[in-house]
Coordinates of C-alpha atoms and ligand atoms in Angstrom, one line a residue:
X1 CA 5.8 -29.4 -34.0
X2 CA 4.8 -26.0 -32.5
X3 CA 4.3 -26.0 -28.7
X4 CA 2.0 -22.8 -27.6
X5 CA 2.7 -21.5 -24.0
X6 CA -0.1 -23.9 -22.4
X7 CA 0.4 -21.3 -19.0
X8 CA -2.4 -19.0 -21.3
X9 CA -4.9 -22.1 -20.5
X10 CA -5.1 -20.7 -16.9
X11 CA -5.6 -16.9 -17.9
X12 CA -9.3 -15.8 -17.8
X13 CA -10.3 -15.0 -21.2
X14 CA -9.9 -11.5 -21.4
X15 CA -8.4 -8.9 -19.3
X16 CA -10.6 -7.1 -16.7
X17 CA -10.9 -4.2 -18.2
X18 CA -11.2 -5.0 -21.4
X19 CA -13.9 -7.2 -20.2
X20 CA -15.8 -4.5 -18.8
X21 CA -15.1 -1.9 -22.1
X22 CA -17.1 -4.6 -23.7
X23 CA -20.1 -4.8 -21.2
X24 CA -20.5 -0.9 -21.5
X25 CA -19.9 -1.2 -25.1
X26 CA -22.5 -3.2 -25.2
X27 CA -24.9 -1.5 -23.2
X28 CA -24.4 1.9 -24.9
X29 CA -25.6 0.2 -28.0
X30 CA -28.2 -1.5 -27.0
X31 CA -29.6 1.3 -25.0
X32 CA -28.3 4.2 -26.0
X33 CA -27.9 5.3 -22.5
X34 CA -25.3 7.3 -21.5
X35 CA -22.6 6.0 -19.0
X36 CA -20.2 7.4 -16.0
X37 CA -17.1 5.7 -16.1
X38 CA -15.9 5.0 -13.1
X39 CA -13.8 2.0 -13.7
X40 CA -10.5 1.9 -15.3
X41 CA -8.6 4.4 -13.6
X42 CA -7.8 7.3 -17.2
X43 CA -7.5 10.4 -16.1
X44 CA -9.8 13.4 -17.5
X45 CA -7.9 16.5 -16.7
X46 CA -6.1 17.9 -19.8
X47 CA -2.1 18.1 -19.7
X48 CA -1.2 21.0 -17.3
X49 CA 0.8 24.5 -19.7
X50 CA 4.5 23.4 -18.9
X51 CA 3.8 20.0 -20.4
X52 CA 2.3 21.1 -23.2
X53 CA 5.0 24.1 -23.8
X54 CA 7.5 21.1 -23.8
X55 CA 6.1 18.5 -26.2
X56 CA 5.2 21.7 -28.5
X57 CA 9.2 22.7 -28.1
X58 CA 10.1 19.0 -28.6
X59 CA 8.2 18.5 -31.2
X60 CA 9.9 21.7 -33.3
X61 CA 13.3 20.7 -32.7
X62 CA 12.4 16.9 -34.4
X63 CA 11.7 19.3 -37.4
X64 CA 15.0 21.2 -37.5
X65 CA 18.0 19.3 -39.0
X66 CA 20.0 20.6 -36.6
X67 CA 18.4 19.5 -33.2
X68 CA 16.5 16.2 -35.1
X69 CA 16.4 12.9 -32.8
X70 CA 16.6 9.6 -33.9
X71 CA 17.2 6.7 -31.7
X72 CA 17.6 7.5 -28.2
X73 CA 19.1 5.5 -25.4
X74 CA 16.6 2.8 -24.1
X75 CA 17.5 3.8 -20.5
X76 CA 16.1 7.0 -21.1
X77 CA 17.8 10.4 -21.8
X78 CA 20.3 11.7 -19.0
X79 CA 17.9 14.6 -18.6
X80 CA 15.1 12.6 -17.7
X81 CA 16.9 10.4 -15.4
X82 CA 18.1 13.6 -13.4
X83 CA 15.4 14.9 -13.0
X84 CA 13.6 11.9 -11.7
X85 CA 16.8 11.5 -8.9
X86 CA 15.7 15.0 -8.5
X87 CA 12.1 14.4 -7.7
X88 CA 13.7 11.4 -5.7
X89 CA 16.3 13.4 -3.7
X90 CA 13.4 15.9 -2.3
X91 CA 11.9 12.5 -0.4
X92 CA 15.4 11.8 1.2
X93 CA 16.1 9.4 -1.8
X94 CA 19.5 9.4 -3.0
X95 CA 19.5 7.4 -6.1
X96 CA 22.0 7.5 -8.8
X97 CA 20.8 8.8 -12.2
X98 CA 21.9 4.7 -13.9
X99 CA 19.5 3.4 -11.3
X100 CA 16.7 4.9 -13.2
X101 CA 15.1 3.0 -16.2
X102 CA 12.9 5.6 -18.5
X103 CA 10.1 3.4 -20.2
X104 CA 6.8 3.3 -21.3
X105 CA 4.6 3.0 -17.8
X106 CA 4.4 1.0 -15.1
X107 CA 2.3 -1.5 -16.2
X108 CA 4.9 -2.8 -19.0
X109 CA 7.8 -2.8 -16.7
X110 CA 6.3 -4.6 -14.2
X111 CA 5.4 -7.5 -16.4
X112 CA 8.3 -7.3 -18.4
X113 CA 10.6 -7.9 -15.2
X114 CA 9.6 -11.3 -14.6
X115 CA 12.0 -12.0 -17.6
X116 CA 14.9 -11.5 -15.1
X117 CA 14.0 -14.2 -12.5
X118 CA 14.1 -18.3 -12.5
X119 CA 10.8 -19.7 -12.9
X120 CA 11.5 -21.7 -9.5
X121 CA 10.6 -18.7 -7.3
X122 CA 7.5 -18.5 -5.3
X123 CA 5.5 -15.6 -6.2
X124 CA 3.2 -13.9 -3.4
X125 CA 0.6 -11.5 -4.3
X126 CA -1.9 -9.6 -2.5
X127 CA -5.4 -10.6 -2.8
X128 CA -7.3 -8.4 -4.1
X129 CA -4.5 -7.2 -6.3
X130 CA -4.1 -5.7 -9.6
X131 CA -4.3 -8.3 -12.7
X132 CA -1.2 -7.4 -14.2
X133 CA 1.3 -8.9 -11.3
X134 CA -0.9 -12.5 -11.4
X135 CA -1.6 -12.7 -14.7
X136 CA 2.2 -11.9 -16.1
X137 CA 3.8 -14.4 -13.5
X138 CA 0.4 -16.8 -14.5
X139 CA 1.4 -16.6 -18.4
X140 CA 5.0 -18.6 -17.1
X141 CA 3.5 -20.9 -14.9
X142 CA 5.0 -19.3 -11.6
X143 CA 3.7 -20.7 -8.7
X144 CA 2.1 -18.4 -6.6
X145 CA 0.9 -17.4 -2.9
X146 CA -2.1 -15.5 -2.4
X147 CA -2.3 -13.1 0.7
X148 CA -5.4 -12.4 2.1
X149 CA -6.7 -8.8 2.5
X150 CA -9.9 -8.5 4.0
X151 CA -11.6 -5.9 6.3
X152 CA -9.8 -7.0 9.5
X153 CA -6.3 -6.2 8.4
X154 CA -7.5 -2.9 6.4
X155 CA -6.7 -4.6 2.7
X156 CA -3.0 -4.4 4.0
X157 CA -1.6 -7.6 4.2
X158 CA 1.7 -7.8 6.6
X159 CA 4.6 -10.8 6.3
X160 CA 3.2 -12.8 9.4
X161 CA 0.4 -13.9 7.0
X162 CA 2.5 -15.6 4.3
X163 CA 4.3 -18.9 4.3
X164 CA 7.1 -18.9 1.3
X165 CA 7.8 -16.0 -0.7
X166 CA 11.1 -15.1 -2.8
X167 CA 9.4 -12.4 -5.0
X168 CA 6.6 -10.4 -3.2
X169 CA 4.2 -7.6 -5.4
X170 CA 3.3 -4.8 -3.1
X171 CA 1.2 -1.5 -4.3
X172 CA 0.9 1.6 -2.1
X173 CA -1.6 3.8 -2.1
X174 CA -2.7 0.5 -3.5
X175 CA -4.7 -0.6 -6.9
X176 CA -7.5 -1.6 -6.1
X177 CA -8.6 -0.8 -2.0
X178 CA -7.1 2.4 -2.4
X179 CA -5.2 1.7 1.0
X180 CA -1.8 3.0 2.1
X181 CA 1.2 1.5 4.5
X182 CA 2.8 3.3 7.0
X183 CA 6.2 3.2 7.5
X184 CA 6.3 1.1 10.2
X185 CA 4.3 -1.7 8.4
X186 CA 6.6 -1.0 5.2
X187 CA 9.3 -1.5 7.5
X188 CA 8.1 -4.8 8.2
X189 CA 7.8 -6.3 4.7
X190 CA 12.1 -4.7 4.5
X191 CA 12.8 -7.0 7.2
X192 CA 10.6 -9.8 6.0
X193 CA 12.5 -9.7 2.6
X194 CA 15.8 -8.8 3.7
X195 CA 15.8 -12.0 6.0
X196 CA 14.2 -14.1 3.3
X197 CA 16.5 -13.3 0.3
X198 CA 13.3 -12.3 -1.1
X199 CA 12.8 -9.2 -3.4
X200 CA 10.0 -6.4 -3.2
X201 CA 8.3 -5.0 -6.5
X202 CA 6.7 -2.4 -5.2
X203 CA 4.3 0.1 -7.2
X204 CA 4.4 3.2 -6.6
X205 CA 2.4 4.5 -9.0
X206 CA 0.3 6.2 -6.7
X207 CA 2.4 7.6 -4.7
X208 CA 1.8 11.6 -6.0
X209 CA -1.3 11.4 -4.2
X210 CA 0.0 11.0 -0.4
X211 CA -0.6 13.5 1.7
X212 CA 0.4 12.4 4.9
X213 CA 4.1 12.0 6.3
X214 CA 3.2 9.0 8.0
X215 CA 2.7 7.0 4.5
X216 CA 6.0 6.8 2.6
X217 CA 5.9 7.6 -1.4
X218 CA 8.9 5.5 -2.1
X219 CA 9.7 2.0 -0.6
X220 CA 13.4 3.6 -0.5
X221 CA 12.5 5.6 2.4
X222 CA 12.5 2.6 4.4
X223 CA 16.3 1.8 5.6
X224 CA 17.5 -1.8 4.1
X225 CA 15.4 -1.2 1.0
X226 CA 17.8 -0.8 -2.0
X227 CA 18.9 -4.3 -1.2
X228 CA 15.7 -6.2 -1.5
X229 CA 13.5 -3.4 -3.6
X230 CA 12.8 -2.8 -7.4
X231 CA 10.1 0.6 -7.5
X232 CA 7.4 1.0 -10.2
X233 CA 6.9 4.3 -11.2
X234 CA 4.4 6.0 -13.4
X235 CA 3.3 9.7 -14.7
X236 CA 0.0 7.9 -16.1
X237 CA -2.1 9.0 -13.0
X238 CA 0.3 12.1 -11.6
X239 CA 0.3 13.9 -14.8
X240 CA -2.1 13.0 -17.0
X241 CA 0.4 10.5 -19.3
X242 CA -2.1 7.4 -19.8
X243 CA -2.3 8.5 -23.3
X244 CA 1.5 10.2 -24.0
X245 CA 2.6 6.6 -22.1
X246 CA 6.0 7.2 -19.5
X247 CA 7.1 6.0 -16.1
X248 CA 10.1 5.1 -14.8
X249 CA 11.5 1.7 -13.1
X250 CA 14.2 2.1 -10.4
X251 CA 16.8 -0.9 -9.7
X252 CA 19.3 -0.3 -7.6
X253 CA 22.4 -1.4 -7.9
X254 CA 22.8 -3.0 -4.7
X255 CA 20.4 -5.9 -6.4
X256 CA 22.8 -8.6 -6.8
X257 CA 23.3 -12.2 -6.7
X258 CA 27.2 -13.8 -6.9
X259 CA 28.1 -11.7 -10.5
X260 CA 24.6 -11.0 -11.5
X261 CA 23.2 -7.7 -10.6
X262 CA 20.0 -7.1 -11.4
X263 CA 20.5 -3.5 -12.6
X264 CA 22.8 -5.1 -15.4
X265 CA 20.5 -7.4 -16.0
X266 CA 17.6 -4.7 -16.6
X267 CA 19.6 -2.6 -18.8
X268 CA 20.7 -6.0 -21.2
X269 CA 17.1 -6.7 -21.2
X270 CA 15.7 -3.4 -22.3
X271 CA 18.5 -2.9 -24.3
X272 CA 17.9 -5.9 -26.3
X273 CA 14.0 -5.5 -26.1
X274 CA 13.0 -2.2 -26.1
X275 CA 13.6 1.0 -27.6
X276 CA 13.0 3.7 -25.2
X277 CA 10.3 6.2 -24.8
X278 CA 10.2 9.1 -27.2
X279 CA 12.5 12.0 -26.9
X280 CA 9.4 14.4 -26.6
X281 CA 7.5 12.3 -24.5
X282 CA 10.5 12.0 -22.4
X283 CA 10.7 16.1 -22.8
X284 CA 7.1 16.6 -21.6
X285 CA 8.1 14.5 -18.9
X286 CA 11.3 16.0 -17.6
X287 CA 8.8 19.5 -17.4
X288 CA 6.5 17.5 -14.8
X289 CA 9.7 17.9 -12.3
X290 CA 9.8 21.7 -13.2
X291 CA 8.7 24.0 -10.3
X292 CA 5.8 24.7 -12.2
X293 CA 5.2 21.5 -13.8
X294 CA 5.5 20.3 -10.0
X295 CA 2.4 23.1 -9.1
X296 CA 0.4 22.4 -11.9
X297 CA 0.3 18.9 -11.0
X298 CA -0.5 19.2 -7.4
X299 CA -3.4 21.4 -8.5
X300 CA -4.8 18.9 -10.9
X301 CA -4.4 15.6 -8.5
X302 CA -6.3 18.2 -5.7
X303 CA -8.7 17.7 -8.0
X304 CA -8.9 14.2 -8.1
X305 CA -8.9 14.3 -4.3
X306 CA -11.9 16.5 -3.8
X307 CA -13.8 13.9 -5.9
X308 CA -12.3 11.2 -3.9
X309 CA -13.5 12.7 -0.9
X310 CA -17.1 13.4 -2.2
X311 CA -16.9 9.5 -3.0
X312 CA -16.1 8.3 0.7
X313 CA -18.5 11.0 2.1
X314 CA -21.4 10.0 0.4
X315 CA -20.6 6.3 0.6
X316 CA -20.4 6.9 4.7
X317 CA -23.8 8.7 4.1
X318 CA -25.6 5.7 3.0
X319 CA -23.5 3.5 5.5
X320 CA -21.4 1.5 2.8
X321 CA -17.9 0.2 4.3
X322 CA -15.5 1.5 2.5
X323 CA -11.4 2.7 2.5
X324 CA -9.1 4.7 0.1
X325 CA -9.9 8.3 -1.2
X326 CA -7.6 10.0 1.5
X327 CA -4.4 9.7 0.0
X328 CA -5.7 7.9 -3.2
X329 CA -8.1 8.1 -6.5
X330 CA -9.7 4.4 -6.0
X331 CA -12.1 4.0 -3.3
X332 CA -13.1 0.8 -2.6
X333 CA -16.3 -0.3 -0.9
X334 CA -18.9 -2.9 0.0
X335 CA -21.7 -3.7 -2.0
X336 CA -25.3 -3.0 -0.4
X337 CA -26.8 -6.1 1.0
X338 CA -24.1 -8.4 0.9
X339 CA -24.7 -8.8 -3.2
X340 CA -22.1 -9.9 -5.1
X341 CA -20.0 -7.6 -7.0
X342 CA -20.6 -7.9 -11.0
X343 CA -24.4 -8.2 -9.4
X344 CA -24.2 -4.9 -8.1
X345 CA -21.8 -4.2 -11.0
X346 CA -24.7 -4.8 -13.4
X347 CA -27.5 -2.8 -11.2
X348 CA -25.5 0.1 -11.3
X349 CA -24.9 -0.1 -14.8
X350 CA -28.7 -1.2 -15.9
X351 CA -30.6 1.2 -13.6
X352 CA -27.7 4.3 -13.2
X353 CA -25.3 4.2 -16.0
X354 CA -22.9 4.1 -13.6
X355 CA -19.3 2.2 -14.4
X356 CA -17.4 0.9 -11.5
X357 CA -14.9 -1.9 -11.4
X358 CA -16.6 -5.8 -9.8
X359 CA -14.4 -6.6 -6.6
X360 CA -13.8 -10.0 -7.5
X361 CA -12.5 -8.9 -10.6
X362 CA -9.1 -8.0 -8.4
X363 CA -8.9 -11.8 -6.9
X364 CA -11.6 -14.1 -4.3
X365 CA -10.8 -11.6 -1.6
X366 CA -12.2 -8.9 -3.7
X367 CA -15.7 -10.7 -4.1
X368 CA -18.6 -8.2 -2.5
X369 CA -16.8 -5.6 -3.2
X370 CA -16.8 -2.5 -5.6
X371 CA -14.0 -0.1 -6.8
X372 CA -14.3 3.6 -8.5
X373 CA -12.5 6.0 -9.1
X374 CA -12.4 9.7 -8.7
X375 CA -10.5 10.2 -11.9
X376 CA -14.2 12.1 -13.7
X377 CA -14.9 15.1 -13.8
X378 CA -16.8 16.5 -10.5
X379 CA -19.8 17.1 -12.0
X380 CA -19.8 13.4 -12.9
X381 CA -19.1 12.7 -9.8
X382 CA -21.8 13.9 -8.1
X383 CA -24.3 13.0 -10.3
X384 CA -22.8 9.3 -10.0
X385 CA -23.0 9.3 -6.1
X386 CA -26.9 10.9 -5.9
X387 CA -27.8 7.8 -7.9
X388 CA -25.6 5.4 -6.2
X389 CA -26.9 7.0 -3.0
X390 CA -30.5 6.8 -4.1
X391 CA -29.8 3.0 -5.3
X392 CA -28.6 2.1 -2.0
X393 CA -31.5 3.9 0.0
X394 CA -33.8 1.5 -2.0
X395 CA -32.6 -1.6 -2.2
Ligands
MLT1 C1 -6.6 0.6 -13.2 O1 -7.7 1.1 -13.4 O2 -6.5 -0.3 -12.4 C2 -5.5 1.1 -13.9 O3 -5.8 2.2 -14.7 C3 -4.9 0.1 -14.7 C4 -3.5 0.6 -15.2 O4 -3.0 1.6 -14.8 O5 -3.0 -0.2 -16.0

């Protein structure tokens, strides 16, 4: 007889934010009102003119006999791969082009993953941390170690605070607090895992919107890395790809174990399970790394930024605690008079059509607390934080 995967018992029902599309879904029909989203972190900007020259050029050749496409390889085209060691080398990074893995985002990668380790390995997560790392090691019944972040380490979590770990998930600038390791504390979670035997997956799908020295983009910057590391990458939030879908996974080949590497591993596993990402998504991609695709990025995440910074700015104004927005689009912050956060998830909704994302939604740790982000428009923006502002002043 049939035997489901009973590990789905222990998943909530539905996925945050799937949970919350349907609360707003239902709200907007009910009401009619209309709503600010502020939760799920999509991006608004349009695709910058390079981009868009290179899927229309991609696109043309898939119409010519001569320069048509079919299957490509699932790693991801050479030219994509270079040009991601490329965007790599200018941090110090030396990576070779086979260490790269082109795919569909970060998300799927860093689920898919767990399909190279034993199920006997303690997990250690963050908490708050984003669903996709508990839930995908949840769904095979991995046991796993929370680690508390709260306001008196700054929602950054060090080694000294966890018991047993053999896989650890780290995110910086981090999903959901927004908050970013320096090197030095980076340096410490190397060590940690380096004397462990333990391995880092660390997303860096953030990392575009650093602007500070002090806070390494790639966990590769820190020495010892490449053998303990696997980095998440994605162009979801850099570039505007959450709807054209690419990202890029890097494992480096000093991952190994006896005669398993793990960069082998990774390329059986996509080979046999995936298809790769399509050639002109991977062409509108390799134009990001352009000089100009490089500008107009930068221009668009300044963007992002500005909003982030009216966020924490008016949030300060009102007295709310609250971190992230400096090198970040999430800014996380504490609800108004100690309520609970779908409580003040549901005020903001009800009286300001206002989306954000419940704290608690991200693990226990994340209880009180509520994330948005700055990926709207500014005008949004501000019109979001006058009535969040004048909520606060009244409550
Ligand atoms: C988020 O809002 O946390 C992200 O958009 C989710 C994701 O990138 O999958």
């Amino acid at each position: 007889m049939v035997k489901f995967n009973s590990n789905y018992k222990n998943l909530k029902p539905s996925y945050l934010f799937s949970d919350i599309a349907r609360r707003v879904s239902e709200h907007v029909a009910s009401t009619g009102a209309k709503v600010i989203r502020m939760d799920i972190g999509d991006v608004t900007q349009p695709l910058s003119a390079p981009i868009v020259d290179a899927l229309i050029a991609a696109s043309q050749e898939m119409g010519k006999v001569s320069t048509f496409r079919g299957y490509g390889p699932e790693q991801g085209y050479a030219f994509l791969r270079e040009a991601v060691a490329g965007y790599y080398a200018k941090m110090g990074v030396e990576l070779a082009a086979d260490e790269i893995f082109i795919s569909d985002g970060a998300k799927s990668d860093i689920a898919n993953i767990t399909d190279l380790f034993d199920n006997e390995n303690i997990i250690a997560l963050p908490d708050p941390v984003y669903p996709v790392y508990f839930d995908s090691n949840l769904m095979l019944g991995r046991k796993i170690n929370l680690i508390q972040g709260n306001r008196e380490n700054n929602f950054l979590p060090m080694p000294s605070s966890i018991a047993a770990a053999d896989i650890i998930y780290l995110c910086s600038p981090n999903n959901p607090t927004g908050a970013v390791y320096t090197r030095e504390q980076l340096k410490e979670w190397v060590d940690f895992a380096l004397e462990n035997n333990a391995i880092i997956m660390f997303d860096a799908a953030y990392e575009a919107f650093v602007r500070d020295n002090i806070y390494p983009r790639s966990i590769f910057e820190i020495e010892g890395a490449r053998k303990c590391a696997i980095e998440f990458c994605s162009l979801s939030k850099t570039a505007g790809f959450t709807g054209l879908r690419c990202g890029y996974t890097v494992v480096p080949h000093d991952l190994a174990s006896g005669s398993q590497s793990l960069n082998k591993m990774w390329l059986r596993r996509q080979t046999t399970k995936f298809n790769g990402v399509p050639y002109v998504v991977q062409r509108a991609a390799q134009a990001v790394f352009s000089q100009e695709g490089l500008r107009a990025t930068e221009d668009t995440l300044n963007k992002y930024l500005k909003n982030a910074h009216l966020i924490s700015a008016s949030l300060d104004e009102v007295g709310a605690w609250n971190t992230g927005g400096k090198h970040s689009p999430y800014i996380w912050f504490a609800c108004p008079k100690g309520m609970a956060s779908w409580e003040f998830f549901e005020l903001l909704l009800n009286s300001a059509g206002v989306v954000g994302t419940p704290g608690s939604g991200f693990g226990k740790c994340g209880e009180g607390y509520l994330r948005i982000t700055a990926f709207n428009s500014y005008e949004n923006t501000l019109a979001a934080m006058k009535k969040i502002k004048e909520i606060a002043a009244n409550l």
